[in-house]
PDB file of C-alpha atoms in Angstrom:
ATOM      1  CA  UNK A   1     113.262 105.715  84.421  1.00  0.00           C
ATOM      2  CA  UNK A   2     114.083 108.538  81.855  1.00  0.00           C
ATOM      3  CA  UNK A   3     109.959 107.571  80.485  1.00  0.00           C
ATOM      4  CA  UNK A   4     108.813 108.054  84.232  1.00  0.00           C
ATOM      5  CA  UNK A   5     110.141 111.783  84.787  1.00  0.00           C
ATOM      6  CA  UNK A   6     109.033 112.775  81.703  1.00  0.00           C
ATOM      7  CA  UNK A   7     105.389 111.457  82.301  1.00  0.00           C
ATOM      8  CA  UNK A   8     104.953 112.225  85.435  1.00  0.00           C
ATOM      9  CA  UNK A   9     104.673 116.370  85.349  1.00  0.00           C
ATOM     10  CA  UNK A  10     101.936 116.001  82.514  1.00  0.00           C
ATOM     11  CA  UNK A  11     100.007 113.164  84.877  1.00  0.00           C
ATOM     12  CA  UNK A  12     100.165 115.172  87.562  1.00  0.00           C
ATOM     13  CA  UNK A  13      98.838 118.616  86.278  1.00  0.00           C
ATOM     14  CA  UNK A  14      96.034 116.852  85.019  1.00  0.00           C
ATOM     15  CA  UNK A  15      94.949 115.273  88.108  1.00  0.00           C
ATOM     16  CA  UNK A  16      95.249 118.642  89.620  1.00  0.00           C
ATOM     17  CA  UNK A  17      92.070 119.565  88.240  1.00  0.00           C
ATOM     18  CA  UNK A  18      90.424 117.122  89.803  1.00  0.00           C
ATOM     19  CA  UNK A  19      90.487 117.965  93.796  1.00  0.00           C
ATOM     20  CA  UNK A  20      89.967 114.419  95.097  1.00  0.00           C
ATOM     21  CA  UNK A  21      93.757 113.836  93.771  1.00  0.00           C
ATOM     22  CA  UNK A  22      95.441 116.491  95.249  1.00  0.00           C
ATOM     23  CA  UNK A  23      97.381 113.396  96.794  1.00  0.00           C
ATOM     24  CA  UNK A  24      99.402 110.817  95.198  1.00  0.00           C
ATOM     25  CA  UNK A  25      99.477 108.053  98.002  1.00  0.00           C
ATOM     26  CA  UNK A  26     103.198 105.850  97.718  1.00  0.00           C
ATOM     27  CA  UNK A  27     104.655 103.927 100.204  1.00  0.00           C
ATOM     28  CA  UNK A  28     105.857 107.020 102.145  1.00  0.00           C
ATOM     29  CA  UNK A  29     102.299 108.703 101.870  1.00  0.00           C
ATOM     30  CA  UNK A  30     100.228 105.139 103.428  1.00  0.00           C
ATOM     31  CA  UNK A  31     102.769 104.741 106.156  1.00  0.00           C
ATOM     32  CA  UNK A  32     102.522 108.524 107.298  1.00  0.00           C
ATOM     33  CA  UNK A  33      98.825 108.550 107.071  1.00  0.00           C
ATOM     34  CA  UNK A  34      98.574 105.535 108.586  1.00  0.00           C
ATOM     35  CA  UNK A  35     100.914 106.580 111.169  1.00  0.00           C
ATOM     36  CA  UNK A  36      98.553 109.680 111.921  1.00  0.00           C
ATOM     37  CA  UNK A  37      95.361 108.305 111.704  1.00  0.00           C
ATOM     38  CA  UNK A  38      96.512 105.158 114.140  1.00  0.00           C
ATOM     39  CA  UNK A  39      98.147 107.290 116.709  1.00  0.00           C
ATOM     40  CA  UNK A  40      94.718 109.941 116.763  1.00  0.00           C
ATOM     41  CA  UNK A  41      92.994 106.603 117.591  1.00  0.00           C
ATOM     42  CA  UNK A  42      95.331 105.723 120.078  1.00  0.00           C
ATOM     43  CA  UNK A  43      95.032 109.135 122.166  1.00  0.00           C
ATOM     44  CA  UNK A  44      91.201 108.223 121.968  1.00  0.00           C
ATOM     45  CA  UNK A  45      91.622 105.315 123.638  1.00  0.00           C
ATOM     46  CA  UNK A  46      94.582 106.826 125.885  1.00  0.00           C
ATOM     47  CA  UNK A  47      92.193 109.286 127.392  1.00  0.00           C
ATOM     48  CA  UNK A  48      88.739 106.698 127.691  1.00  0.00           C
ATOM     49  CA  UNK A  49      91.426 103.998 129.346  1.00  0.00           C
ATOM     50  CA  UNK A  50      93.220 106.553 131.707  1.00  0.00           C
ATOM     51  CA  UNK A  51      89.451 107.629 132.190  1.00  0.00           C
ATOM     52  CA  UNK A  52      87.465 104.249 132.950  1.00  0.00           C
ATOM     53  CA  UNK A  53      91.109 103.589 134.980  1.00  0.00           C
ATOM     54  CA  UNK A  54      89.265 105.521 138.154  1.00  0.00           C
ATOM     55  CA  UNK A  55      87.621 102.723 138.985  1.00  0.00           C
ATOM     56  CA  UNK A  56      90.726 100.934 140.426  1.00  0.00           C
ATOM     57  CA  UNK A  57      89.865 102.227 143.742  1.00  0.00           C
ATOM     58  CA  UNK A  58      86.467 100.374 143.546  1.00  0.00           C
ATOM     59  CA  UNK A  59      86.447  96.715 143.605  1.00  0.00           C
ATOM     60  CA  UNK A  60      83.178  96.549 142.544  1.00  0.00           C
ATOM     61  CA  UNK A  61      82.762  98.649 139.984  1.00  0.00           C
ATOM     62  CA  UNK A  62      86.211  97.901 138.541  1.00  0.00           C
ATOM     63  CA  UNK A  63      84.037  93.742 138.193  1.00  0.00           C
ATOM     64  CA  UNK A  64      81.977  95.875 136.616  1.00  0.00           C
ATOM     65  CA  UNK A  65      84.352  97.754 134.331  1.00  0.00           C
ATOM     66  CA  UNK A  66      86.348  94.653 133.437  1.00  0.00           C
ATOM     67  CA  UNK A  67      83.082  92.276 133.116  1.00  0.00           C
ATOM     68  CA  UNK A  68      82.012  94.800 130.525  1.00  0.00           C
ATOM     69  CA  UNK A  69      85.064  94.918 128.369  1.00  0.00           C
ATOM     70  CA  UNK A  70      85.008  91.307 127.262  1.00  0.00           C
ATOM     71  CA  UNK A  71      81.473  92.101 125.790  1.00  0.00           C
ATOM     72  CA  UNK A  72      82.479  90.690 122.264  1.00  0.00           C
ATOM     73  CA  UNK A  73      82.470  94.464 120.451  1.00  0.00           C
ATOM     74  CA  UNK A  74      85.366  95.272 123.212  1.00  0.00           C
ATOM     75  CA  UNK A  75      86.986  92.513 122.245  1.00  0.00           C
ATOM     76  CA  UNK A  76      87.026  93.154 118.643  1.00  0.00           C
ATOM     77  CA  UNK A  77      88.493  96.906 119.608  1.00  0.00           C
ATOM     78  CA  UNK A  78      91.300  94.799 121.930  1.00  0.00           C
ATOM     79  CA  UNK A  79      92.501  93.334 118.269  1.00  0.00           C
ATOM     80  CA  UNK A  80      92.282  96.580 116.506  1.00  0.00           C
ATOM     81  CA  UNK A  81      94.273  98.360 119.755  1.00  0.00           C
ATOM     82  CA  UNK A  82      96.752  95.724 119.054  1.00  0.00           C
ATOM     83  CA  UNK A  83      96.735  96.101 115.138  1.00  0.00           C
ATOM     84  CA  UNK A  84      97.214  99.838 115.854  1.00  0.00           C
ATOM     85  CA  UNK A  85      99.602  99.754 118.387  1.00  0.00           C
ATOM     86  CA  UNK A  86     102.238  97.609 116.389  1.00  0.00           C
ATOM     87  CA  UNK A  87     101.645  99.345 113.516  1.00  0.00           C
ATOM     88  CA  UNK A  88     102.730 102.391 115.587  1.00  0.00           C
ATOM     89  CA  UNK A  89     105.086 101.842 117.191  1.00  0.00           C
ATOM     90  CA  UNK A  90     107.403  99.858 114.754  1.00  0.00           C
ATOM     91  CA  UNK A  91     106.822 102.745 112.171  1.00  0.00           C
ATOM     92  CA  UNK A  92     107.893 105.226 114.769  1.00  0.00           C
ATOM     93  CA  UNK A  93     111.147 102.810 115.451  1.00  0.00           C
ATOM     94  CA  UNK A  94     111.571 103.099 111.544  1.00  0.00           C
ATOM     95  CA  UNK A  95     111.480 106.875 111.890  1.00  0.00           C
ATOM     96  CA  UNK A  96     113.525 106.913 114.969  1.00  0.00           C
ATOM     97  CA  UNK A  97     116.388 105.184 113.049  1.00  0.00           C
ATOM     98  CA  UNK A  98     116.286 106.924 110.518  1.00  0.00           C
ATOM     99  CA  UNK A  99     116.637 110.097 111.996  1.00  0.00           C
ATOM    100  CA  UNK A 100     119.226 108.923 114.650  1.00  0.00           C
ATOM    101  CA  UNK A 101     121.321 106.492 112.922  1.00  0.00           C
ATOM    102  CA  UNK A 102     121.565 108.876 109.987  1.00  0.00           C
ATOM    103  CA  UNK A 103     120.508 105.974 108.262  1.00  0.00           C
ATOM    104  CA  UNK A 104     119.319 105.885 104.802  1.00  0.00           C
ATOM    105  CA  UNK A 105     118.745 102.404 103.851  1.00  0.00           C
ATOM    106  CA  UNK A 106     116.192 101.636 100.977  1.00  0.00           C
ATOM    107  CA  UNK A 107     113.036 103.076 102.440  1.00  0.00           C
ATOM    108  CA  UNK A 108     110.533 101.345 100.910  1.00  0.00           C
ATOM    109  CA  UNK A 109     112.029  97.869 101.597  1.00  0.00           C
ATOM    110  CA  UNK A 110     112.480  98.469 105.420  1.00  0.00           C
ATOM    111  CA  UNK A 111     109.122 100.026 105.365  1.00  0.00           C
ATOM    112  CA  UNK A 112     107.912  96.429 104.328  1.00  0.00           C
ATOM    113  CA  UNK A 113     110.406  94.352 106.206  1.00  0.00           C
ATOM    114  CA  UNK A 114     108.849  95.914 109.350  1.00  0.00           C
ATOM    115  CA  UNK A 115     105.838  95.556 107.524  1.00  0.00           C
ATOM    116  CA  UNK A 116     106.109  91.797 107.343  1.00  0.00           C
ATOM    117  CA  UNK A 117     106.853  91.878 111.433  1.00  0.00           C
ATOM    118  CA  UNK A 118     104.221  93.487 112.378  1.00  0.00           C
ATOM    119  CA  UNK A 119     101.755  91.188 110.463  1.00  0.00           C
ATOM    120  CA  UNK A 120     103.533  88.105 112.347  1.00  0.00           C
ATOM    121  CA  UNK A 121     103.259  90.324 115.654  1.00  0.00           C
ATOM    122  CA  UNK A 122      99.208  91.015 115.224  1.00  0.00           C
ATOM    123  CA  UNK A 123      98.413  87.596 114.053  1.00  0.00           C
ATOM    124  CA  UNK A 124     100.264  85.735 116.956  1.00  0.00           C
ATOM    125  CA  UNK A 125      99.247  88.611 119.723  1.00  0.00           C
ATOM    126  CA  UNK A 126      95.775  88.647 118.357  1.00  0.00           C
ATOM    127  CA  UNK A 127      95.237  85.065 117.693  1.00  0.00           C
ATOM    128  CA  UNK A 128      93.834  83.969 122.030  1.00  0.00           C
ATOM    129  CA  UNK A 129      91.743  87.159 121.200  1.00  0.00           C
ATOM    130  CA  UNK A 130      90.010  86.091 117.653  1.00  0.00           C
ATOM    131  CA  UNK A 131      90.262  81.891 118.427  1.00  0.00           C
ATOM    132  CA  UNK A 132      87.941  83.250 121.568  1.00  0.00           C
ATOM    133  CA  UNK A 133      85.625  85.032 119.134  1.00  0.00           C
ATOM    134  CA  UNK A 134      85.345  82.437 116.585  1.00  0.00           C
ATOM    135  CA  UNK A 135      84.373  80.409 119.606  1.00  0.00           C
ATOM    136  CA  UNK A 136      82.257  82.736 120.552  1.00  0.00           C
ATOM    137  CA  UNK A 137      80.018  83.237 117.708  1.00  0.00           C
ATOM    138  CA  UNK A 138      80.759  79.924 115.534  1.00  0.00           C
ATOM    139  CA  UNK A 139      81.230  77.482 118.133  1.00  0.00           C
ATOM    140  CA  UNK A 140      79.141  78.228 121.335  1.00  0.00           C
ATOM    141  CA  UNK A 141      76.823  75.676 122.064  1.00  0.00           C
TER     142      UNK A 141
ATOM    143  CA  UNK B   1     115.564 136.020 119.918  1.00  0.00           C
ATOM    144  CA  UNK B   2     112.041 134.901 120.784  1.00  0.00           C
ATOM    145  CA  UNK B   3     112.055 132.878 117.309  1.00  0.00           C
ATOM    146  CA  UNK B   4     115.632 131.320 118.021  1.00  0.00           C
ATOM    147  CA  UNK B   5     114.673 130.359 121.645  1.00  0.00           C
ATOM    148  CA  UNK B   6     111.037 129.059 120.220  1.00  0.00           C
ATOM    149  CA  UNK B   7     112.813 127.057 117.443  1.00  0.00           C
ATOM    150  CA  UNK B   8     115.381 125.405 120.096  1.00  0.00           C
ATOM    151  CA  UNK B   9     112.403 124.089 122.330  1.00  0.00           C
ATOM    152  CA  UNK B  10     110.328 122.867 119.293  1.00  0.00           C
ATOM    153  CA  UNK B  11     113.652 120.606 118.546  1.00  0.00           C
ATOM    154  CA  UNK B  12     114.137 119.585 121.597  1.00  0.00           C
ATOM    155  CA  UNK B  13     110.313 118.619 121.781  1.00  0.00           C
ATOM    156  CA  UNK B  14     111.141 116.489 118.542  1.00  0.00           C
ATOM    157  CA  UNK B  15     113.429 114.900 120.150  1.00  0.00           C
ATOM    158  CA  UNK B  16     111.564 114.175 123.472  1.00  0.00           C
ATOM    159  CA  UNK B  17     108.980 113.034 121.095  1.00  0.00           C
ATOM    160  CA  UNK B  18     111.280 110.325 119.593  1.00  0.00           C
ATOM    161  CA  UNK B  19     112.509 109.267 123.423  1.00  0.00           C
ATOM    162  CA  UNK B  20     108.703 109.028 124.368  1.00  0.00           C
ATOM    163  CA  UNK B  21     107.658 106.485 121.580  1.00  0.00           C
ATOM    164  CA  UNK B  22     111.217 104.321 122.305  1.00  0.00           C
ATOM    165  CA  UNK B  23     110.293 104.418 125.732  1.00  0.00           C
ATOM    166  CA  UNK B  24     106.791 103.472 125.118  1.00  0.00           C
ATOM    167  CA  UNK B  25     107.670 100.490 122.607  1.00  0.00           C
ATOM    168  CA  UNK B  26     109.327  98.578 125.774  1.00  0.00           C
ATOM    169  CA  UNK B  27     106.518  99.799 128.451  1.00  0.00           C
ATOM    170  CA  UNK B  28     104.168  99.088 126.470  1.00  0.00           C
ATOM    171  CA  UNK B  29     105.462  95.314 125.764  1.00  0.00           C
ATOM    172  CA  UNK B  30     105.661  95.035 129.481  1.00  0.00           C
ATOM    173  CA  UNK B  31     101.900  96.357 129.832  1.00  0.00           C
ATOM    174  CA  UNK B  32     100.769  94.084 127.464  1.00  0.00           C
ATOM    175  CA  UNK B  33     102.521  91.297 128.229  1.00  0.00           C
ATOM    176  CA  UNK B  34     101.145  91.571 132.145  1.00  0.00           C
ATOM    177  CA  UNK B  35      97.891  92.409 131.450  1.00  0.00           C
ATOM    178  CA  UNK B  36      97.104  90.089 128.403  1.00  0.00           C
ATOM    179  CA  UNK B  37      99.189  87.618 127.816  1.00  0.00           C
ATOM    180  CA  UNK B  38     100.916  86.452 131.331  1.00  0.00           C
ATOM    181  CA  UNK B  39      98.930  83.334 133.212  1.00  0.00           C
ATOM    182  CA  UNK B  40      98.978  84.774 136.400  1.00  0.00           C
ATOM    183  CA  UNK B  41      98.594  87.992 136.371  1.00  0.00           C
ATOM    184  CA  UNK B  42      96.075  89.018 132.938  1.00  0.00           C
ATOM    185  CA  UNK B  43      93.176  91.384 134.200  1.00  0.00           C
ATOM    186  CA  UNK B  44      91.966  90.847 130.986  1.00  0.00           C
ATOM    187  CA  UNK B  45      91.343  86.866 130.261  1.00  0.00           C
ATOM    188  CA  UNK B  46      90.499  85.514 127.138  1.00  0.00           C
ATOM    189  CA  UNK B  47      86.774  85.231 127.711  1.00  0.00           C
ATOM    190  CA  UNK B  48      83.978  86.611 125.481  1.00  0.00           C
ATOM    191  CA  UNK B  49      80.933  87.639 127.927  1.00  0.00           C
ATOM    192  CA  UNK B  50      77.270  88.019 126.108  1.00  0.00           C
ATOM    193  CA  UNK B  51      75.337  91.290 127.016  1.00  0.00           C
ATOM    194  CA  UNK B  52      73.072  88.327 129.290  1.00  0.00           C
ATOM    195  CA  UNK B  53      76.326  87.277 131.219  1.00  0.00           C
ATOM    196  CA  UNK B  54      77.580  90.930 131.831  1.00  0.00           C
ATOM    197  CA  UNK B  55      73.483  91.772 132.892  1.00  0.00           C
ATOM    198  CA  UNK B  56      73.785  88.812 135.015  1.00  0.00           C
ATOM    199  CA  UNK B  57      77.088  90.097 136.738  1.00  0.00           C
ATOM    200  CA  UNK B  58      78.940  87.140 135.314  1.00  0.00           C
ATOM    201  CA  UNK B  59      83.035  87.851 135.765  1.00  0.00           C
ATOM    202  CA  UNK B  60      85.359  86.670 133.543  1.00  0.00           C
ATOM    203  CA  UNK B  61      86.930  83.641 134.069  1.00  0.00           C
ATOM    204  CA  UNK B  62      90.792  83.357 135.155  1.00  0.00           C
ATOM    205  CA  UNK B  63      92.993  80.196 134.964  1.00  0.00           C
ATOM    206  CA  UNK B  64      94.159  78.119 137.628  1.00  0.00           C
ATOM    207  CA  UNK B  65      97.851  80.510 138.128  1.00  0.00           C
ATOM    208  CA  UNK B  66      95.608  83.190 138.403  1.00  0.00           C
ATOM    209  CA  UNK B  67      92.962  81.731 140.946  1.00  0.00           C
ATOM    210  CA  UNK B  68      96.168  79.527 143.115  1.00  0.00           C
ATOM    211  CA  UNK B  69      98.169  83.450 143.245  1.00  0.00           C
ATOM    212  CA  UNK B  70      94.814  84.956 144.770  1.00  0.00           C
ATOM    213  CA  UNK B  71      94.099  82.558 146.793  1.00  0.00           C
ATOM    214  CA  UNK B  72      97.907  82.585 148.727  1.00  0.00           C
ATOM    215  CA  UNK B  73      97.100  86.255 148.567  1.00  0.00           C
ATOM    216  CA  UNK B  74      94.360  86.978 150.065  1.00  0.00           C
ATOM    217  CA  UNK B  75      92.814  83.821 151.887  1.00  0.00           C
ATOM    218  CA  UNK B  76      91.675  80.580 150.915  1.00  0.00           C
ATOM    219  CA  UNK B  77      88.061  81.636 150.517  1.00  0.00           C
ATOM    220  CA  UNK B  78      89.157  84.779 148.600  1.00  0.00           C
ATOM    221  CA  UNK B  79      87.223  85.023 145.751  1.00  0.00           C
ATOM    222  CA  UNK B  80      89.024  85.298 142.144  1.00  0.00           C
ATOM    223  CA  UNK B  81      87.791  88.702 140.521  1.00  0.00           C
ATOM    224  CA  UNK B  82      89.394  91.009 137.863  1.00  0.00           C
ATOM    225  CA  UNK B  83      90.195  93.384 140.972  1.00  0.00           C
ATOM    226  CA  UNK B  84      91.698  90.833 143.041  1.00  0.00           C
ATOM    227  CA  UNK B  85      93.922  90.178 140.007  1.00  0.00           C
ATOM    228  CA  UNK B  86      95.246  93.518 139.404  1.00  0.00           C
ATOM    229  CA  UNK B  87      95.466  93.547 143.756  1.00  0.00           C
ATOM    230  CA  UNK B  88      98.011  90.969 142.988  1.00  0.00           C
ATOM    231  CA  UNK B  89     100.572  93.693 142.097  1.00  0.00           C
ATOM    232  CA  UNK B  90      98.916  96.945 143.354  1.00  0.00           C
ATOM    233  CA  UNK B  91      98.804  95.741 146.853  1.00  0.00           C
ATOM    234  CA  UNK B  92     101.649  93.477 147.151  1.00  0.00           C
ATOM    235  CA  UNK B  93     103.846  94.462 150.103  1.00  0.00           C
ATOM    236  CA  UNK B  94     106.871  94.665 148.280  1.00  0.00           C
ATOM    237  CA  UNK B  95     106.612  95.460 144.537  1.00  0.00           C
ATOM    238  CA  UNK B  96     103.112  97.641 144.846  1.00  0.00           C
ATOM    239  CA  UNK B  97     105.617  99.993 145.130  1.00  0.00           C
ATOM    240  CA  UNK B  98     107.823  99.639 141.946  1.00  0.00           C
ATOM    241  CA  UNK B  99     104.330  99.060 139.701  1.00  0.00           C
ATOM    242  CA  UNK B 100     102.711 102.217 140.816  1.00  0.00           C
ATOM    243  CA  UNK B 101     105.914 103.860 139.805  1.00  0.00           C
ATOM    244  CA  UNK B 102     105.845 101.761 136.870  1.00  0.00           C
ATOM    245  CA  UNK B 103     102.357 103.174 135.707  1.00  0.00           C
ATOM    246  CA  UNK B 104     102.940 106.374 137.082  1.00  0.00           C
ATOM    247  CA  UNK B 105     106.227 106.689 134.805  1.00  0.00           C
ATOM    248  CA  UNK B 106     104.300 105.269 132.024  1.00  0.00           C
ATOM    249  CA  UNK B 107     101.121 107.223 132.431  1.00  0.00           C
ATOM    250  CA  UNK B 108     103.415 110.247 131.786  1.00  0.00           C
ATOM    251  CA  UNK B 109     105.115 109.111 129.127  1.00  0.00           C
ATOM    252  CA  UNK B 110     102.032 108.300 127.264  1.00  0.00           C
ATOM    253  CA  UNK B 111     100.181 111.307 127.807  1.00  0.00           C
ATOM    254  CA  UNK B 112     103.337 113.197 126.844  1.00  0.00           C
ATOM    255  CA  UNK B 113     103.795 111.423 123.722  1.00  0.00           C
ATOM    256  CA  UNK B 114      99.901 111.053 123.081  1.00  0.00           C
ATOM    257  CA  UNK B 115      99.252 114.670 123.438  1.00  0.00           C
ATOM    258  CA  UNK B 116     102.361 116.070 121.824  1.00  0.00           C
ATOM    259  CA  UNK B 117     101.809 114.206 118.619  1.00  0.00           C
ATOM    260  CA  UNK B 118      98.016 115.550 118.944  1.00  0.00           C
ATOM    261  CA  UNK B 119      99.137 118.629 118.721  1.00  0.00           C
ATOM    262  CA  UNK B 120     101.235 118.637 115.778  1.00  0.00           C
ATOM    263  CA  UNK B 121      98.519 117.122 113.806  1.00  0.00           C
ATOM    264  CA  UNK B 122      95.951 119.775 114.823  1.00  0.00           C
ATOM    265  CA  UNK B 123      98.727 122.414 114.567  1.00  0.00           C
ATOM    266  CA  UNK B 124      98.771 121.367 110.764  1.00  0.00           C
ATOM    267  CA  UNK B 125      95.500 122.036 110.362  1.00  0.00           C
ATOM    268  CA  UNK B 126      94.678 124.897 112.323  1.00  0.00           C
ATOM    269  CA  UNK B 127      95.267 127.752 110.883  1.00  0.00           C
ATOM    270  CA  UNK B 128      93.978 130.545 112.591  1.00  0.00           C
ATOM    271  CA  UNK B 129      96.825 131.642 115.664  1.00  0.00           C
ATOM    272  CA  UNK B 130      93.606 132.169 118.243  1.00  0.00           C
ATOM    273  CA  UNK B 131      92.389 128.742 117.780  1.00  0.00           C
ATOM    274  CA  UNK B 132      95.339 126.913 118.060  1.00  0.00           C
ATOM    275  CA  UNK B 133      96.551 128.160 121.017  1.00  0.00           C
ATOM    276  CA  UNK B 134      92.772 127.450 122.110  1.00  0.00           C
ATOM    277  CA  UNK B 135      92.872 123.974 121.256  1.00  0.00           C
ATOM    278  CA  UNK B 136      97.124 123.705 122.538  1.00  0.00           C
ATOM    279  CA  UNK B 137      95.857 124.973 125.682  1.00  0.00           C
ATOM    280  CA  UNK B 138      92.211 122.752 125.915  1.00  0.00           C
ATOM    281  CA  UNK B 139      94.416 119.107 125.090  1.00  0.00           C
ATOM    282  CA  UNK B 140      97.114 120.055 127.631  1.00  0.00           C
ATOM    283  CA  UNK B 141      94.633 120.946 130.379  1.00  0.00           C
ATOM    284  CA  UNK B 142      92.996 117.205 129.218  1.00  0.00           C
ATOM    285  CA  UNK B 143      96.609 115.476 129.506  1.00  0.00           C
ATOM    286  CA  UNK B 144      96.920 117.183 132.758  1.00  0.00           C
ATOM    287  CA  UNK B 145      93.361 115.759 134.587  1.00  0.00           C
ATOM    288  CA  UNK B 146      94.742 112.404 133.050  1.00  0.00           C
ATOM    289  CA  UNK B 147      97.841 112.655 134.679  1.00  0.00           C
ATOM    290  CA  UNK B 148      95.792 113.685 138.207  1.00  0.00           C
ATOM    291  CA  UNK B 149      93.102 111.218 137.641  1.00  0.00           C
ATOM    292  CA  UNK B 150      95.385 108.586 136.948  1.00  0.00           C
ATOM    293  CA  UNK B 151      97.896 108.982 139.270  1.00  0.00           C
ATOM    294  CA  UNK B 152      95.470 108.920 141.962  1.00  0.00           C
ATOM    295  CA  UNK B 153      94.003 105.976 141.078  1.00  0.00           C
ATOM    296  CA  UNK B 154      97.133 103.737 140.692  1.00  0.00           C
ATOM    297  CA  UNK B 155      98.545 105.103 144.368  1.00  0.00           C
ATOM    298  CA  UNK B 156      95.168 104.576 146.097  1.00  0.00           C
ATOM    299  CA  UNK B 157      94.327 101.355 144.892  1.00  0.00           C
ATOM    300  CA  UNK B 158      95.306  98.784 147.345  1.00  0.00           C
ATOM    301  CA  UNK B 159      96.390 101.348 149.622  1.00  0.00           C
TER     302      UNK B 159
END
């Protein structure tokens, strides 16, 4: 440890003259950025869903709508909505607790823990979604 | 006292903030869960449609829960289409009511939480005072046609 905080000032004014590593990206760095960039992408979709969402009071172009959304590209985007919306929201209840509970566990290990459950939550949520795109493109007939 | 009062509503945003996404992780399991996942009631079936199908005004297909709840609903002959589906809760005589308020509730919810988080990340990098009031002002007006918009929707559908 002692060998760590004496390296690291000399690493890092080095790599401050280079301006593409102005940031050193740890644990706590990915899952803020991550957090950020997933939740941008989820007020995109918040606002083309609420959007498209007018044509409830249209039977048939709500078919029309809904026919069009299991197009296989939508489909892909219904996975990466999930992805993105576990990642999300069990980051934000790992900041909520944090901040509420007054909690200070060890960050990094929670950070994986709920790590590990969202992987098990976007492969079993996800997986009628991809087996219908494998069959889609590998095993249509 | 301007910056005192200003500092007590940004915490109490934070903390709305924090409410919003708790709320949101068991609305949105709900959501999911009733348009995805659930037998009967999925709008959105596991079916992959080619750009011919869709062309062709081929529907996605629904399983038999879905097609035996449409037809008690709505007639023997009724025919079993995404927007019968969702009919199955947005006109149902008794609980249309509590899922309107359901997706009114959450339609709020999201947009607040949506468009409050937007807003701090453009508020970190937007720098000029002008502009940022520009853009608070442009993504609240947004969030608020959302909220009209959608709101209208969910009541007048099957009513």
């Amino acid at each position: 440890m002692a060998v760590d905080t004496i390296d690291q000032p000399a690493k890092s004014a080095a790599s401050q003259d280079s301006r593409f590593q102005r940031y050193r990206v740890r644990t706590g760095m990915f899952a803020w950025m991550a957090h950020r960039l997933s939740g941008l992408a989820l007020v995109a979709y918040l606002v083309v869903h609420v959007w498209g969402l007018r044509a409830l009071t249209d039977r048939a172009s709500f078919n029309e709508l809904i026919a069009g959304y299991h197009a296989p590209i939508f489909k892909i985007g219904e996975f990466l909505l999930l992805a993105a919306v576990v990642y999300h929201a069990l980051n934000g209840f790992r900041i909520v607790l944090i901040d509420f509970l007054g909690w200070s566990p060890n960050q990094k290990r929670l950070f994986w823990a709920l790590g590990g459950v969202a992987a098990v939550l976007i492969v079993v949520g996800g997986y009628p979604t991809i087996s219908s795109l494998i069959d889609y493109f590998f095993l249509a007939a | 006292m301007a910056s005192r009062a200003a500092s007590t509503s940004n915490a109490q945003s934070w903390f709305l903030h924090r409410i919003t996404g708790t709320f949101l992780i068991f609305m949105l399991i709900t959501h999911f869960w009733v348009q995805h996942y659930d037998q009967q009631t999925a709008t959105i079936s596991h079916d992959v449609l080619s750009t011919e199908q869709i062309e062709n005004d081929v529907l996605p297909g629904y399983t038999p829960e879905a097609e035996a709840a449409v037809e008690a609903r709505f007639g023997e002959t009724a025919e079993v289409t995404p927007h019968d589906v969702v009919m199955l809760r947005l006109a149902d005589p008794v609980y249309a009511v509590l899922w309107k308020a359901f997706n009114i509730l959450f339609l709020i919810v999201a947009l607040h939480h949506g468009f409050y988080g937007l807003n701090n990340v453009m508020s970190d990098y937007i720098r000029n005072p002008m502009a940022r009031k520009t853009a608070k002002v442009l993504s609240w007006s947004l969030a608020l046609v959302l909220f009209v918009v959608g709101t209208y929707s969910v009541l007048v559908a099957g009513w």
